[in-house]
mmCIF file of C-alpha atoms in Angstrom:
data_model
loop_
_atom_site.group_PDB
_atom_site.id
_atom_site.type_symbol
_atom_site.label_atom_id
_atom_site.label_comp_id
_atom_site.label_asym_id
_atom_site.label_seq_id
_atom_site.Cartn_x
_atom_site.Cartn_y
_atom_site.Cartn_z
ATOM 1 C CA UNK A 1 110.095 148.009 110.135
ATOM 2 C CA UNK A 2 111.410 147.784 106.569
ATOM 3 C CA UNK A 3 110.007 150.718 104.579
ATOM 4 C CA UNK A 4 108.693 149.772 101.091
ATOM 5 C CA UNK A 5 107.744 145.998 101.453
ATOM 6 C CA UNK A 6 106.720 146.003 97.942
ATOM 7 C CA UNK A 7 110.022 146.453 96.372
ATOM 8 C CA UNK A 8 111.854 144.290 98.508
ATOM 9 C CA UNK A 9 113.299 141.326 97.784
ATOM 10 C CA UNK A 10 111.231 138.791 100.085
ATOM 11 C CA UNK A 11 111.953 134.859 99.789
ATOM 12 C CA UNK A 12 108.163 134.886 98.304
ATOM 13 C CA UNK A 13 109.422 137.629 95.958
ATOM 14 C CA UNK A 14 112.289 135.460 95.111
ATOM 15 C CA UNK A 15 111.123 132.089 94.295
ATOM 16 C CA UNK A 16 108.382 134.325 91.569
ATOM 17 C CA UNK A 17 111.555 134.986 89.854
ATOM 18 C CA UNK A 18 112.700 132.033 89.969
ATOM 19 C CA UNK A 19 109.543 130.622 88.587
ATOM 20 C CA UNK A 20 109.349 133.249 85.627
ATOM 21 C CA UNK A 21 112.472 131.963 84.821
ATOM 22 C CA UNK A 22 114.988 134.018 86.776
ATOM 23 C CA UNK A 23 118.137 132.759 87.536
ATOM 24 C CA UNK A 24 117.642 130.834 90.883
ATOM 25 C CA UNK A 25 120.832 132.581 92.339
ATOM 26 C CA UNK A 26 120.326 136.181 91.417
ATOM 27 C CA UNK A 27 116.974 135.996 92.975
ATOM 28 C CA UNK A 28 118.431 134.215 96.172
ATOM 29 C CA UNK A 29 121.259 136.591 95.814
ATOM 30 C CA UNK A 30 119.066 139.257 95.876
ATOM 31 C CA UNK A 31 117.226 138.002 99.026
ATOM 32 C CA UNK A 32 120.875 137.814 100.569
ATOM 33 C CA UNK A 33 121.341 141.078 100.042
ATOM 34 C CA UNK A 34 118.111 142.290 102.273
ATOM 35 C CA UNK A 35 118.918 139.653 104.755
ATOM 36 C CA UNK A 36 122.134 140.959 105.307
ATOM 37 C CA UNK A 37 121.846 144.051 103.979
ATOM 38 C CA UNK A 38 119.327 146.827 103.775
ATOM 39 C CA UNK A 39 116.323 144.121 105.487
ATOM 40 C CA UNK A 40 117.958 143.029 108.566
ATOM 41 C CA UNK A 41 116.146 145.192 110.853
ATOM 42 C CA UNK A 42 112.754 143.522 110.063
ATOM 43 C CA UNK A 43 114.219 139.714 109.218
ATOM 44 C CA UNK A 44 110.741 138.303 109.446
ATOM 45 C CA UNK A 45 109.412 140.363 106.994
ATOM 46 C CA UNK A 46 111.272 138.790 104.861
ATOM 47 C CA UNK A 47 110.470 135.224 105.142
ATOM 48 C CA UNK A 48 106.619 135.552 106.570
ATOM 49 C CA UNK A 49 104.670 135.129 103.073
ATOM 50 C CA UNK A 50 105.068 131.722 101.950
ATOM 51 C CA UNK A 51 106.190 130.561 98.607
ATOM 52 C CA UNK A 52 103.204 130.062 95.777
ATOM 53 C CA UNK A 53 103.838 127.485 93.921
ATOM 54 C CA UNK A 54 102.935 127.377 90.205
ATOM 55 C CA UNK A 55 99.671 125.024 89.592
ATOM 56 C CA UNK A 56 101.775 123.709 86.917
ATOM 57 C CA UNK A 57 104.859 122.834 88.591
ATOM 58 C CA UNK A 58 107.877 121.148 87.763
ATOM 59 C CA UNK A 59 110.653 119.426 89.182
ATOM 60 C CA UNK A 60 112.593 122.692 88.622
ATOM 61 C CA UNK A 61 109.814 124.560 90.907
ATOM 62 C CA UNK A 62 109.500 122.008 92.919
ATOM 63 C CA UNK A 63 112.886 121.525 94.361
ATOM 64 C CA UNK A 64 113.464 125.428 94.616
ATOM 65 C CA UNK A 65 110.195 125.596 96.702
ATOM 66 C CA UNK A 66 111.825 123.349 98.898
ATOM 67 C CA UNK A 67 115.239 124.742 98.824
ATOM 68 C CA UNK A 68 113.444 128.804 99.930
ATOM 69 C CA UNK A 69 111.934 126.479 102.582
ATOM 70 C CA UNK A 70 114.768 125.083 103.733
ATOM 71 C CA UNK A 71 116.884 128.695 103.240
ATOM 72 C CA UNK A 72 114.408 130.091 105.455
ATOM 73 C CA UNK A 73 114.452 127.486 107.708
ATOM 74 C CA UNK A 74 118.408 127.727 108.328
ATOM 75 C CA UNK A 75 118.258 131.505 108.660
ATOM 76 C CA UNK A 76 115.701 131.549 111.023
ATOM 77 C CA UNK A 77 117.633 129.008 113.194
ATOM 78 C CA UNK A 78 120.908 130.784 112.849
ATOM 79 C CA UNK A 79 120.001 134.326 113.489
ATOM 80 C CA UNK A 80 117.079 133.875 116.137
ATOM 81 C CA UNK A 81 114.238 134.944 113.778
ATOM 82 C CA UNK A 82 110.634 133.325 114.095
ATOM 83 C CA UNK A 83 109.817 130.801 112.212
ATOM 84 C CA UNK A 84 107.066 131.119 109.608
ATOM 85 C CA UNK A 85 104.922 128.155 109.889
ATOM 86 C CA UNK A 86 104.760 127.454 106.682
ATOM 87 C CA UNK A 87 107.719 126.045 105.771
ATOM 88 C CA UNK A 88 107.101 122.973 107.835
ATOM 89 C CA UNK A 89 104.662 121.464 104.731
ATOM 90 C CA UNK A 90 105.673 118.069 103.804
ATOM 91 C CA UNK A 91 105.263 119.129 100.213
ATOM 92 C CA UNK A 92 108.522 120.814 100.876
ATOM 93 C CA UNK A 93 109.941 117.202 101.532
ATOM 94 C CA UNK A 94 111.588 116.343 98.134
ATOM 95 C CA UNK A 95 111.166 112.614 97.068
ATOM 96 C CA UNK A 96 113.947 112.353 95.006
ATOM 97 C CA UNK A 97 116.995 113.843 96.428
ATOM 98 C CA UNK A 98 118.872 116.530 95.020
ATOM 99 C CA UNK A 99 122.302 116.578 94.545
ATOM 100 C CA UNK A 100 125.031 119.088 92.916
ATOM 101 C CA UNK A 101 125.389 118.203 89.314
ATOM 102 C CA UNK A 102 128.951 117.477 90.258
ATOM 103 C CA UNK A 103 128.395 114.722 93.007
ATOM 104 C CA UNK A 104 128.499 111.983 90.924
ATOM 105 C CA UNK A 105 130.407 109.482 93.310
ATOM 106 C CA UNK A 106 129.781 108.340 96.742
ATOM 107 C CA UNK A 107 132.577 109.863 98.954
ATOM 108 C CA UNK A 108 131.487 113.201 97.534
ATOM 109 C CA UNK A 109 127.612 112.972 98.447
ATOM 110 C CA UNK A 110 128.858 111.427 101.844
ATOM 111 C CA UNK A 111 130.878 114.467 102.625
ATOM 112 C CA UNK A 112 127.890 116.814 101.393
ATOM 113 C CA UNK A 113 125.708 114.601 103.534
ATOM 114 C CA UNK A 114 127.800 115.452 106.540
ATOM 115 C CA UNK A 115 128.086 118.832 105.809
ATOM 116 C CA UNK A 116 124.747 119.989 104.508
ATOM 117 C CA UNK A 117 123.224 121.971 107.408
ATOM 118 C CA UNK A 118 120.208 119.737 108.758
ATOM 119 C CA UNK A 119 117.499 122.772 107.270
ATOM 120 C CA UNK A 120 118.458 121.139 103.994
ATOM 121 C CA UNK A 121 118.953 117.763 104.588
ATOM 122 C CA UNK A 122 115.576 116.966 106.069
ATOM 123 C CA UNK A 123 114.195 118.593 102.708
ATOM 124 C CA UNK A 124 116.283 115.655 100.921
ATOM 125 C CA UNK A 125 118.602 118.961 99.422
ATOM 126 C CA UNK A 126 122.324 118.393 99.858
ATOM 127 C CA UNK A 127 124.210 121.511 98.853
ATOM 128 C CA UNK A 128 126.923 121.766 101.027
ATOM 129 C CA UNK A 129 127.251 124.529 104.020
ATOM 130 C CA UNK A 130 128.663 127.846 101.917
ATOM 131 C CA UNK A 131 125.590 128.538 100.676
ATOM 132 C CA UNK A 132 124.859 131.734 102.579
ATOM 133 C CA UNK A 133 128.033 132.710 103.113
ATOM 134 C CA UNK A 134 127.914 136.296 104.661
ATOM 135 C CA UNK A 135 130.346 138.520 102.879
ATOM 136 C CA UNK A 136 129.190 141.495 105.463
ATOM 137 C CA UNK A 137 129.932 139.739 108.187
ATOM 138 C CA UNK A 138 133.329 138.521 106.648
ATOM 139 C CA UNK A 139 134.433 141.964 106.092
ATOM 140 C CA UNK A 140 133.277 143.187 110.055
ATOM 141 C CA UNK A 141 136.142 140.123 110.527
ATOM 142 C CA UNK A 142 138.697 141.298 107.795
ATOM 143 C CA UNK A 143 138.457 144.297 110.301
ATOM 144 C CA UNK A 144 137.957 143.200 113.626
ATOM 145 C CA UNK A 145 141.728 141.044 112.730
ATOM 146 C CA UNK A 146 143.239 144.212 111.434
ATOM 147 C CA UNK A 147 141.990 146.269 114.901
ATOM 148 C CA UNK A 148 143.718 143.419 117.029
ATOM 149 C CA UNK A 149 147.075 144.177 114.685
ATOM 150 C CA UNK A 150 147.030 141.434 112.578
ATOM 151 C CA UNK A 151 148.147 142.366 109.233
ATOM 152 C CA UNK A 152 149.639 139.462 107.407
ATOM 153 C CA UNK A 153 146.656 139.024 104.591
ATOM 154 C CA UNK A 154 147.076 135.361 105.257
ATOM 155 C CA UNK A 155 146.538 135.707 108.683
ATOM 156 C CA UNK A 156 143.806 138.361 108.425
ATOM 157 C CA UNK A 157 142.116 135.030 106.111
ATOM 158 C CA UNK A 158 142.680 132.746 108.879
ATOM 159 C CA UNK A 159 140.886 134.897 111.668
ATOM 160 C CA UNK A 160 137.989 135.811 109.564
ATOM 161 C CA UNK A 161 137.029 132.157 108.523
ATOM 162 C CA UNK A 162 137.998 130.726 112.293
ATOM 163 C CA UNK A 163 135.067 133.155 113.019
ATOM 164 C CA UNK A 164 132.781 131.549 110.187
ATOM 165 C CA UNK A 165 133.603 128.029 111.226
ATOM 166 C CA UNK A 166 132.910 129.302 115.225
ATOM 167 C CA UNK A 167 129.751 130.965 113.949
ATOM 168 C CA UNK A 168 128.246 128.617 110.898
ATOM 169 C CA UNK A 169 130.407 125.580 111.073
ATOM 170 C CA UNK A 170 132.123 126.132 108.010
ATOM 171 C CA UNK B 1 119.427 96.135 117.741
ATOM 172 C CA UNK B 2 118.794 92.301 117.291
ATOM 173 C CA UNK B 3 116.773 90.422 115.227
ATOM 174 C CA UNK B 4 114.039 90.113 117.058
ATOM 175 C CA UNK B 5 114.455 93.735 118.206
ATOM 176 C CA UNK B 6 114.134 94.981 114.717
ATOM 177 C CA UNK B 7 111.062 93.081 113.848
ATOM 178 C CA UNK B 8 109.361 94.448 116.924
ATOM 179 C CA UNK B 9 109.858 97.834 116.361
ATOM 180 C CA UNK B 10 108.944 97.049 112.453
ATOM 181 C CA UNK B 11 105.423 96.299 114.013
ATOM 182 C CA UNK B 12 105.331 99.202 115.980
ATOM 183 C CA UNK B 13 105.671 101.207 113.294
ATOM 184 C CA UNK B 14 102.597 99.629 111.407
ATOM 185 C CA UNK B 15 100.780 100.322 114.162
ATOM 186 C CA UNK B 16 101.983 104.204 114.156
ATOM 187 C CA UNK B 17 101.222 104.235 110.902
ATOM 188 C CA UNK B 18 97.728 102.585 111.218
ATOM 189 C CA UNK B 19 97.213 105.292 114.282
ATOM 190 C CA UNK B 20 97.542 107.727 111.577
ATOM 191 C CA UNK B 21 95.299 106.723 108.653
ATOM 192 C CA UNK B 22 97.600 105.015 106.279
ATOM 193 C CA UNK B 23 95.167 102.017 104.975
ATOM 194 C CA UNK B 24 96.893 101.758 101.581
ATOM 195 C CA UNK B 25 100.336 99.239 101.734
ATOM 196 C CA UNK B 26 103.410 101.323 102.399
ATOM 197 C CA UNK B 27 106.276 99.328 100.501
ATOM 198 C CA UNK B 28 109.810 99.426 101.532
ATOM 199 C CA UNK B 29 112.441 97.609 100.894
ATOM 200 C CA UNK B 30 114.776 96.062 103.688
ATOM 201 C CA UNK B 31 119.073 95.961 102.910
ATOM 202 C CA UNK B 32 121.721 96.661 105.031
ATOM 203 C CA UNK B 33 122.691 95.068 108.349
ATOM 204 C CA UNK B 34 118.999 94.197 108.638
ATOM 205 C CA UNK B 35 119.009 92.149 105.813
ATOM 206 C CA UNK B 36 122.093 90.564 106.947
ATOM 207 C CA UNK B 37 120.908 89.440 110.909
ATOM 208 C CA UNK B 38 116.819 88.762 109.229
ATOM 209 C CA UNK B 39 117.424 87.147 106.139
ATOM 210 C CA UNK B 40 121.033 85.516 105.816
ATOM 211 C CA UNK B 41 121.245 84.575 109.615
ATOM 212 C CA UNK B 42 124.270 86.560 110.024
ATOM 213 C CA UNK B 43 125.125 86.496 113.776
ATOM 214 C CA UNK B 44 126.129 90.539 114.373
ATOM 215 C CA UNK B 45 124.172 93.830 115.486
ATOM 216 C CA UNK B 46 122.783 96.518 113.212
ATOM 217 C CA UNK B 47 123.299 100.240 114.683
ATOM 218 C CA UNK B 48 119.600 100.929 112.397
ATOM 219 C CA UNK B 49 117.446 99.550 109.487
ATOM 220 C CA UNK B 50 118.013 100.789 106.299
ATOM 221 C CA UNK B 51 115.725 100.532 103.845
ATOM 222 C CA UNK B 52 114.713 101.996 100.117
ATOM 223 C CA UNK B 53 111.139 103.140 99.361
ATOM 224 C CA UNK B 54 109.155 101.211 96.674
ATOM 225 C CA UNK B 55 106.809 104.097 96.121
ATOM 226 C CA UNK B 56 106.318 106.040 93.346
ATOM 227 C CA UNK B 57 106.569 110.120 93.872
ATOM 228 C CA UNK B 58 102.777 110.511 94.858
ATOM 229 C CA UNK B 59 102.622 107.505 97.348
ATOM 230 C CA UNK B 60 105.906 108.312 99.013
ATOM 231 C CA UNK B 61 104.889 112.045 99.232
ATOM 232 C CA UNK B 62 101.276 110.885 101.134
ATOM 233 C CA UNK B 63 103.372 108.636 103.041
ATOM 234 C CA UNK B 64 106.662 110.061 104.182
ATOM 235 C CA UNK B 65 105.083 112.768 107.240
ATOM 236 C CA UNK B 66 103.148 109.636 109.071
ATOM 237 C CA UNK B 67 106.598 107.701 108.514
ATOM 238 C CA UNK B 68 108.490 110.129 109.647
ATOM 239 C CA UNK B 69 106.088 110.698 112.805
ATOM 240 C CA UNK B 70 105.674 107.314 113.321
ATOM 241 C CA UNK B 71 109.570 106.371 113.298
ATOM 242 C CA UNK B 72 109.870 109.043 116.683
ATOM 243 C CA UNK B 73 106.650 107.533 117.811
ATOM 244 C CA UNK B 74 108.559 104.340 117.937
ATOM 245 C CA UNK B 75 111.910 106.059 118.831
ATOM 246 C CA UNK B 76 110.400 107.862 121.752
ATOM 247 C CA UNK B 77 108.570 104.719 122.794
ATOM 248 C CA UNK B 78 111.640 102.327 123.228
ATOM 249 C CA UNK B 79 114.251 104.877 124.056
ATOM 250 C CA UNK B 80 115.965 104.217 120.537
ATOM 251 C CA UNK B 81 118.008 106.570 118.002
ATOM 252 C CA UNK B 82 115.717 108.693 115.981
ATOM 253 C CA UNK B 83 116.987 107.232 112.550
ATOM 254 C CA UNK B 84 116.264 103.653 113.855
ATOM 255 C CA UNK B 85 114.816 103.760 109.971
ATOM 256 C CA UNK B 86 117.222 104.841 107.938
ATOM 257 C CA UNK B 87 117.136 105.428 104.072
ATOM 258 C CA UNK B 88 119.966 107.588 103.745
ATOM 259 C CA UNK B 89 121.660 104.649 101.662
ATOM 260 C CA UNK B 90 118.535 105.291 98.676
ATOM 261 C CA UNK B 91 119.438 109.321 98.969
ATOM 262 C CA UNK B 92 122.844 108.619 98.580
ATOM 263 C CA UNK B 93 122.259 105.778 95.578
ATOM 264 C CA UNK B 94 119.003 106.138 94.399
ATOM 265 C CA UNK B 95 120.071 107.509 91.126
ATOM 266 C CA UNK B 96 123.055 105.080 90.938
ATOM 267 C CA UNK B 97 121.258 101.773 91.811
ATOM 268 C CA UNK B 98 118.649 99.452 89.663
ATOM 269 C CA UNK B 99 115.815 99.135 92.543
ATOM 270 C CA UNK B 100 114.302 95.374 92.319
ATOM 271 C CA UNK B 101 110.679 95.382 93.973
ATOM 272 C CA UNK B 102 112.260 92.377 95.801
ATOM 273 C CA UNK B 103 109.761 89.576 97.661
ATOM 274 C CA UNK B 104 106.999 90.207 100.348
ATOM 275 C CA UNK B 105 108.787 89.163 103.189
ATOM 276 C CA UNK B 106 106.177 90.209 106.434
ATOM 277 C CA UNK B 107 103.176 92.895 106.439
ATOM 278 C CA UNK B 108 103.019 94.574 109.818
ATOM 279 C CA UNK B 109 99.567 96.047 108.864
ATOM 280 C CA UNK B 110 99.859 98.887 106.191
ATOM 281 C CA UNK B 111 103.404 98.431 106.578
ATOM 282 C CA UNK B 112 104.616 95.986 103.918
ATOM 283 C CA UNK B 113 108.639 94.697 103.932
ATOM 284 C CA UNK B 114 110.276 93.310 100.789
ATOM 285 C CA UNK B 115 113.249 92.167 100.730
ATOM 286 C CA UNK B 116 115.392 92.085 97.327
ATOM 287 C CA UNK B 117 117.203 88.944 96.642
ATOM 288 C CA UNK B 118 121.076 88.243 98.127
ATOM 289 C CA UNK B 119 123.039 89.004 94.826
ATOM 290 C CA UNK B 120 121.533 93.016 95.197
ATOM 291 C CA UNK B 121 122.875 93.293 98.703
ATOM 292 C CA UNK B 122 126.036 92.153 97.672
ATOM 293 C CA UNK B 123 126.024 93.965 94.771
ATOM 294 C CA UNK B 124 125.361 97.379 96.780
ATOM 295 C CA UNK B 125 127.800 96.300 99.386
ATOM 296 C CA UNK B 126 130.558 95.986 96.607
ATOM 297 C CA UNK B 127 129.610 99.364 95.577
ATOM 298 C CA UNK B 128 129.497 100.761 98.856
ATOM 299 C CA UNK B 129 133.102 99.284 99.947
ATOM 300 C CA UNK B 130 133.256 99.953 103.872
ATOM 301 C CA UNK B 131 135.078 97.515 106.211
ATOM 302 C CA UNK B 132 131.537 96.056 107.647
ATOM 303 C CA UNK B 133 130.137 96.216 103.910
ATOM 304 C CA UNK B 134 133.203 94.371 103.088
ATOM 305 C CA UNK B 135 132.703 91.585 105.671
ATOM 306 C CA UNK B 136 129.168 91.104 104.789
ATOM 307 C CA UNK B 137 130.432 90.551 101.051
ATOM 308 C CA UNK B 138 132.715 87.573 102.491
ATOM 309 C CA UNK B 139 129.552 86.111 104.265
ATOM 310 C CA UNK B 140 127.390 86.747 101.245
ATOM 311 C CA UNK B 141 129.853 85.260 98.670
ATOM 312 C CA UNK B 142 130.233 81.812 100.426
ATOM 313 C CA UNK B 143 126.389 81.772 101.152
ATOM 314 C CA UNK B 144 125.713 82.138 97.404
ATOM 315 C CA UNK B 145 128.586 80.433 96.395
ATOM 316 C CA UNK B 146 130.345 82.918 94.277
ATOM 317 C CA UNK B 147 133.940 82.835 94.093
ATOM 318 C CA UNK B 148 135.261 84.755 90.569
ATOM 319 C CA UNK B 149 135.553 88.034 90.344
ATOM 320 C CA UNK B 150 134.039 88.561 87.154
ATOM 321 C CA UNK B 151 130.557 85.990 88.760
ATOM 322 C CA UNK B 152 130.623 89.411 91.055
ATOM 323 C CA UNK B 153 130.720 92.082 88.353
ATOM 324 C CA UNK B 154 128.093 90.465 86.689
ATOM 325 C CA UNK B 155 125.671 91.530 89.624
ATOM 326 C CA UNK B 156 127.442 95.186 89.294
ATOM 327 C CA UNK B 157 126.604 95.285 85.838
ATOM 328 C CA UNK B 158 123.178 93.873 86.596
ATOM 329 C CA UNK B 159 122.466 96.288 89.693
ATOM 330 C CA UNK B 160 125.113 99.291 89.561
ATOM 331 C CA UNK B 161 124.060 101.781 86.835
ATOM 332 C CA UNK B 162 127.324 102.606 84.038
ATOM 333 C CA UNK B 163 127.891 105.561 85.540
ATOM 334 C CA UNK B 164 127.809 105.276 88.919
ATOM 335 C CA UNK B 165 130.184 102.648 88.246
ATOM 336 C CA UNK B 166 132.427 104.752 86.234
ATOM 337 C CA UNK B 167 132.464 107.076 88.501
ATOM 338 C CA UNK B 168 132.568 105.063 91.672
ATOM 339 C CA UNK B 169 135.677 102.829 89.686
ATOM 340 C CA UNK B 170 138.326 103.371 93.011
ATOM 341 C CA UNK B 171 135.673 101.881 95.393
ATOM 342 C CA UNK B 172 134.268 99.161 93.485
ATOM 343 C CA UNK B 173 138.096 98.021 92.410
ATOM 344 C CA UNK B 174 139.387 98.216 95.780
ATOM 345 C CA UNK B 175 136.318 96.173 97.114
ATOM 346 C CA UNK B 176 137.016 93.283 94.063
ATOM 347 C CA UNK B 177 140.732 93.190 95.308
ATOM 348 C CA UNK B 178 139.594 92.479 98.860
ATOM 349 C CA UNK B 179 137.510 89.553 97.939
ATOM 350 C CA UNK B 180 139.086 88.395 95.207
ATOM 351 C CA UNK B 181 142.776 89.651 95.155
ATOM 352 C CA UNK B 182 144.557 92.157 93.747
ATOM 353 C CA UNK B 183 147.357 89.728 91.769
ATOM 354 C CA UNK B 184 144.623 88.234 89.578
ATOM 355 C CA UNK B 185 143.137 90.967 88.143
ATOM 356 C CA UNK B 186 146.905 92.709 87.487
ATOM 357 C CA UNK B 187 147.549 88.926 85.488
ATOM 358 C CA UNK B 188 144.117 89.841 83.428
ATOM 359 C CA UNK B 189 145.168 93.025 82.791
ATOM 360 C CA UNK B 190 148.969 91.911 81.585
ATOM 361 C CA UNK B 191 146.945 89.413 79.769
ATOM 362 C CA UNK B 192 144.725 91.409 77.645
ATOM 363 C CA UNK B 193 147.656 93.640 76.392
ATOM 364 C CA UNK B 194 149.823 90.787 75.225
#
């Protein structure tokens, strides 16, 4: 049980930021943080409320809505958590797709359409798969290589990501 | 998946979508392989049917769960791939790409097919460059009886946003030399510097 639910950074928490004009990724960054971090003993906790939308909203809220949905989604999945029900609304379902301001040509969204993790994808989000990236668990890597005697840093690199790709698939 | 294979499940799928409510028209628009074995008698198979949506935001957001149920109704029904229905081509292109409303071609109920006319398919097909897209082109080009390169960009300028075409220039060139060789657009080029 996490201790003071009121100051931590939930995915509901989050996406209020983000609608009050926080920067998406320092709120998401923040949730990282207890998912990883300080939250993981109570995961669920985390991701139970669901994300209230502005009455007003905007494409801007509208695709971040779905992309908490679909973060939640992929966590769940990956680490074995319940999933909240509530992120199955086809209002999450965006109608345009959404891209990376950089994807401007087709080979590029055909690669992010093949790597996206599925969580996204259904949601119409395409953002690649190093999105949630676990820097905690790359560092239990850094040292599980250096325990087995590896020390060449380029080396150590090698082990830790084989472990991401084993783990996350990229 | 055949012609008449692909009409068949069509229907199913207006059925689905009459099982779950839908009374207003759902409007999409058939390209692809589809297009090419229903509406340019093109004797090959099509792995799916890809299609772009004709609805505007609030339609399409009414309509895409009972589409999306529907299509693994269907799927489950006839033993078939779950993207039997594919519009992955409009989230790949839809912001690259003119979308025509195209003609009525068959209602299956609320499930209403257009299908855009043959210059857009080989106009996305250009774009798109892959070996089968690439074929179709050579099928599409004698049908409609183009046979200049710059007949062909005329549809890319029609369809193919500036842009995307700027951006897409590798594909698009590499597709033109295919169809139209390579030599004659090096001779235009030598000839415009002179």
């Amino acid at each position: 049980m996490i201790a003071n639910i009121k100051t931590i950074q939930t995915m509901a928490r989050a996406y209020q930021q983000i609608c009050a004009g926080e920067e998406p990724w320092v709120a998401l960054g923040n949730f990282r943080n207890a998912w990883y971090g300080y939250g993981k003993d109570d995961r669920f906790a985390l991701v139970r409320e669901p994300v209230l939308e502005p009455e007003q909203h905007t494409i801007h809220t509208r695709r971040w809505a779905a992309f908490c949905a679909a973060s939640v989604d992929f966590l769940c999945e990956r680490y074995n958590v319940p999933c909240p029900e509530w992120v199955h609304n086809s209002r999450y379902i965006l109608t345009a797709p959404w891209w990376p301001e950089h994807a401007r040509d087709l080979s590029t969204r055909i690669q992010l359409m093949r790597t996206t993790p599925q969580a996204f994808t259904r949601r119409h989000i395409f953002c690649g798969n190093r999105l949630y990236q676990n820097k905690y668990e790359m560092s239990e890597w850094v040292q599980e290589a250096r325990a087995r005697g590896i020390t060449n840093p380029g080396e150590i690199f090698r082990y830790a990501r084989e472990k991401e790709i084993s783990i996350h698939g990229g | 998946m055949k012609a008449e294979d692909i009409e068949n499940y069509l229907f199913q799928l207006g059925q689905e979508l009459q099982k779950r409510g839908i009374q207003e028209p759902v409007h999409i628009l058939i390209i692809g392989g589809a297009y090419m074995l229903l509406l340019t008698n093109t004797a090959r198979n099509t792995d799916d049917i890809d299609i772009f949506w004709l609805e505007e935001e609030e339609g399409l957001q009414r309509a895409l769960r009972p589409l999306q149920d529907g299509v693994i109704a269907v799927a489950e029904r006839n033993q078939i791939d779950p993207n039997w229905l594919n519009y992955m081509t409009q989230l790949l292109m839809y912001d690259l790409v003119i979308i025509p409303d195209g003609d009525l071609w068959k209602a299956f109920g609320p499930l209403h097919i257009y299908a855009p006319p043959q210059e857009y398919i080989l106009a996305l097909k250009i774009f798109a460059g892959r070996e089968k897209d690439i074929e179709d082109c050579k099928i599409l080009l004698q049908q409609m009886g183009i046979i200049t390169r710059q007949q062909a960009q005329v549809l890319l300028d029609h369809y193919i946003l500036p842009d995307a075409q700027k951006n897409n220039t590798e594909t698009i060139e590499r597709s033109l030399n295919i169809l139209f060789g390579k030599e004659q657009q090096l001779a235009k080029d030598g000839g415009a510097e002179q």
